[in-house]
Coordinates of C-alpha atoms in Angstrom, one line a residue:
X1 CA 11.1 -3.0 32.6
X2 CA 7.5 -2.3 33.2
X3 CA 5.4 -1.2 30.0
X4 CA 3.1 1.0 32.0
X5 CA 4.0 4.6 32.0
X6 CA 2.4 6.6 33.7
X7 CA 1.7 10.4 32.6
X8 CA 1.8 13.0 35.4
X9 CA 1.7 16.5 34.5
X10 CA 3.5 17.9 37.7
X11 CA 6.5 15.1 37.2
X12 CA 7.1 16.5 33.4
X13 CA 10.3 18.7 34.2
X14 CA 11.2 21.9 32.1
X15 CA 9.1 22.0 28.5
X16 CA 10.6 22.3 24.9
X17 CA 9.6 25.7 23.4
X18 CA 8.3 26.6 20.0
X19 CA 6.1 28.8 18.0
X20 CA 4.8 28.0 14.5
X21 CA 7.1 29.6 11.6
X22 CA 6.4 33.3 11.1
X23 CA 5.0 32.7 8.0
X24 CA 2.2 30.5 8.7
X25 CA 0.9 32.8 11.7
X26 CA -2.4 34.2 11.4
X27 CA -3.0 35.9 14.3
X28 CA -1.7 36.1 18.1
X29 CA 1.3 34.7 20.2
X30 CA 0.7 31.0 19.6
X31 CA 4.1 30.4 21.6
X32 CA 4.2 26.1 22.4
X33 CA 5.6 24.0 25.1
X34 CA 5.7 20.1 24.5
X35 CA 6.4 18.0 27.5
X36 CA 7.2 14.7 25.5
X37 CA 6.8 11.3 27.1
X38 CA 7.5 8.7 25.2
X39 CA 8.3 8.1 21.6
X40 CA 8.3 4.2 19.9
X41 CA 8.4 2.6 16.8
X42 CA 11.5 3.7 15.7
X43 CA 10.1 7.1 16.3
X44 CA 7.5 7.0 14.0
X45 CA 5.0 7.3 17.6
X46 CA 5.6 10.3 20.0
X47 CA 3.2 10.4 22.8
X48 CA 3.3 13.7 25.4
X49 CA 1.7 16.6 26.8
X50 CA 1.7 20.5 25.1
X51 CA 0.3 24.0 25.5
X52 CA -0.5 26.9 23.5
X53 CA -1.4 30.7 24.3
X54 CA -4.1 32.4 21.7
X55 CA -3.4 32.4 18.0
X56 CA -3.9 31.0 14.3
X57 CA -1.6 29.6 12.3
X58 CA -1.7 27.2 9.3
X59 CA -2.0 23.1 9.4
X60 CA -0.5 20.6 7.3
X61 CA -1.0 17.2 8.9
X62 CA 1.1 15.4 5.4
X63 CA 2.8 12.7 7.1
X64 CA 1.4 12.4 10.2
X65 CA -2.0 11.7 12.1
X66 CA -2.5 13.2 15.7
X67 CA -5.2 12.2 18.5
X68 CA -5.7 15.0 21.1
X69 CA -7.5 15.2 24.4
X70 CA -8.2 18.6 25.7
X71 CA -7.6 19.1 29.2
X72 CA -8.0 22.7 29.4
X73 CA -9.1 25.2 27.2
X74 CA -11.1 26.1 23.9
X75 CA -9.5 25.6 19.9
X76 CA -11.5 26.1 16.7
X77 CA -10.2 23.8 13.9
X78 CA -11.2 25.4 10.3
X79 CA -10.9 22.8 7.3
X80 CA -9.5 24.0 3.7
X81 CA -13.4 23.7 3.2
X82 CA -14.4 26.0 5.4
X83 CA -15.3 23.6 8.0
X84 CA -15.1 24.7 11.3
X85 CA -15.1 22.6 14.6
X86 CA -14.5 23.9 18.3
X87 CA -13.3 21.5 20.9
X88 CA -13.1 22.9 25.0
X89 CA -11.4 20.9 27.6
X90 CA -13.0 17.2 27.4
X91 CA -13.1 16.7 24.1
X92 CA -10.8 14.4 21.7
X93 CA -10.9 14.1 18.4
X94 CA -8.3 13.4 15.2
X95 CA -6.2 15.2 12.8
X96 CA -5.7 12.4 10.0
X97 CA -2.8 12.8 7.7
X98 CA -3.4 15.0 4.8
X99 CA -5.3 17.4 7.0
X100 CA -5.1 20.9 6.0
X101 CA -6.4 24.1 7.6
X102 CA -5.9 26.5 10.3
X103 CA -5.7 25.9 14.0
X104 CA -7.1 28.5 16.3
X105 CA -6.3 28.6 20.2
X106 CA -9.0 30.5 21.4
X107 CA -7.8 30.3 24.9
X108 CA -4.8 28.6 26.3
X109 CA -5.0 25.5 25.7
X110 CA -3.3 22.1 27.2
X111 CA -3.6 18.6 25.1
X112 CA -3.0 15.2 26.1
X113 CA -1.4 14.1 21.9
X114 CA -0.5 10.4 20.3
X115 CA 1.3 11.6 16.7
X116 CA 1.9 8.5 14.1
X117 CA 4.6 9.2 11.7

């Protein structure tokens, strides 16, 4: 059994569909697809592709840390601070656990993601 997987968008098959709950919508149609790939550890590290059309919602990152790599479009990340961060296709960057704030997908995006549980 090899341990290489490779991760090829067009080979993905038919995504899993979501939205965040109603309740913690800001704004939009943030309807979700997840493509997962690979999960290990027990489960405790899922590893896949996902998309999102325009919207807000509320974050709470308790329990989990996420690494994403934008490969298309632009989100702006605001902190319960205030704080707020865009990212546009090319970009990476982390959600450590106990992050809390909102999410904004300014236009559709599509993220590489590494979650640890």
């Amino acid at each position: 059994m090899s341990h290489i997987t490779q991760i090829d968008p067009a080979a993905l098959g038919a995504p899993n569909l979501k939205r965040p709950p109603a309740d913690r919508i800001i704004s939009g149609n943030p309807d979700q697809k997840s493509w997962p790939v690979d999960t290990a550890r027990n489960g405790s590290v899922l590893t896949g592709m996902w998309e999102c059309e325009p919207g807000a919602w509320h974050v709470n990152k308790g329990g989990s840390c996420e690494w994403c790599y934008l490969v298309e479009g632009v989100v702006e990340l605001t902190d319960s601070d205030g704080t707020i961060k865009t990212f546009k296709a090319g970009d990476a960057f982390l959600l450590k656990d106990g992050w809390v704030g909102i999410w904004k997908t300014v236009e559709r995006v599509k993220k590489f993601y590494v979650v640890v549980q």
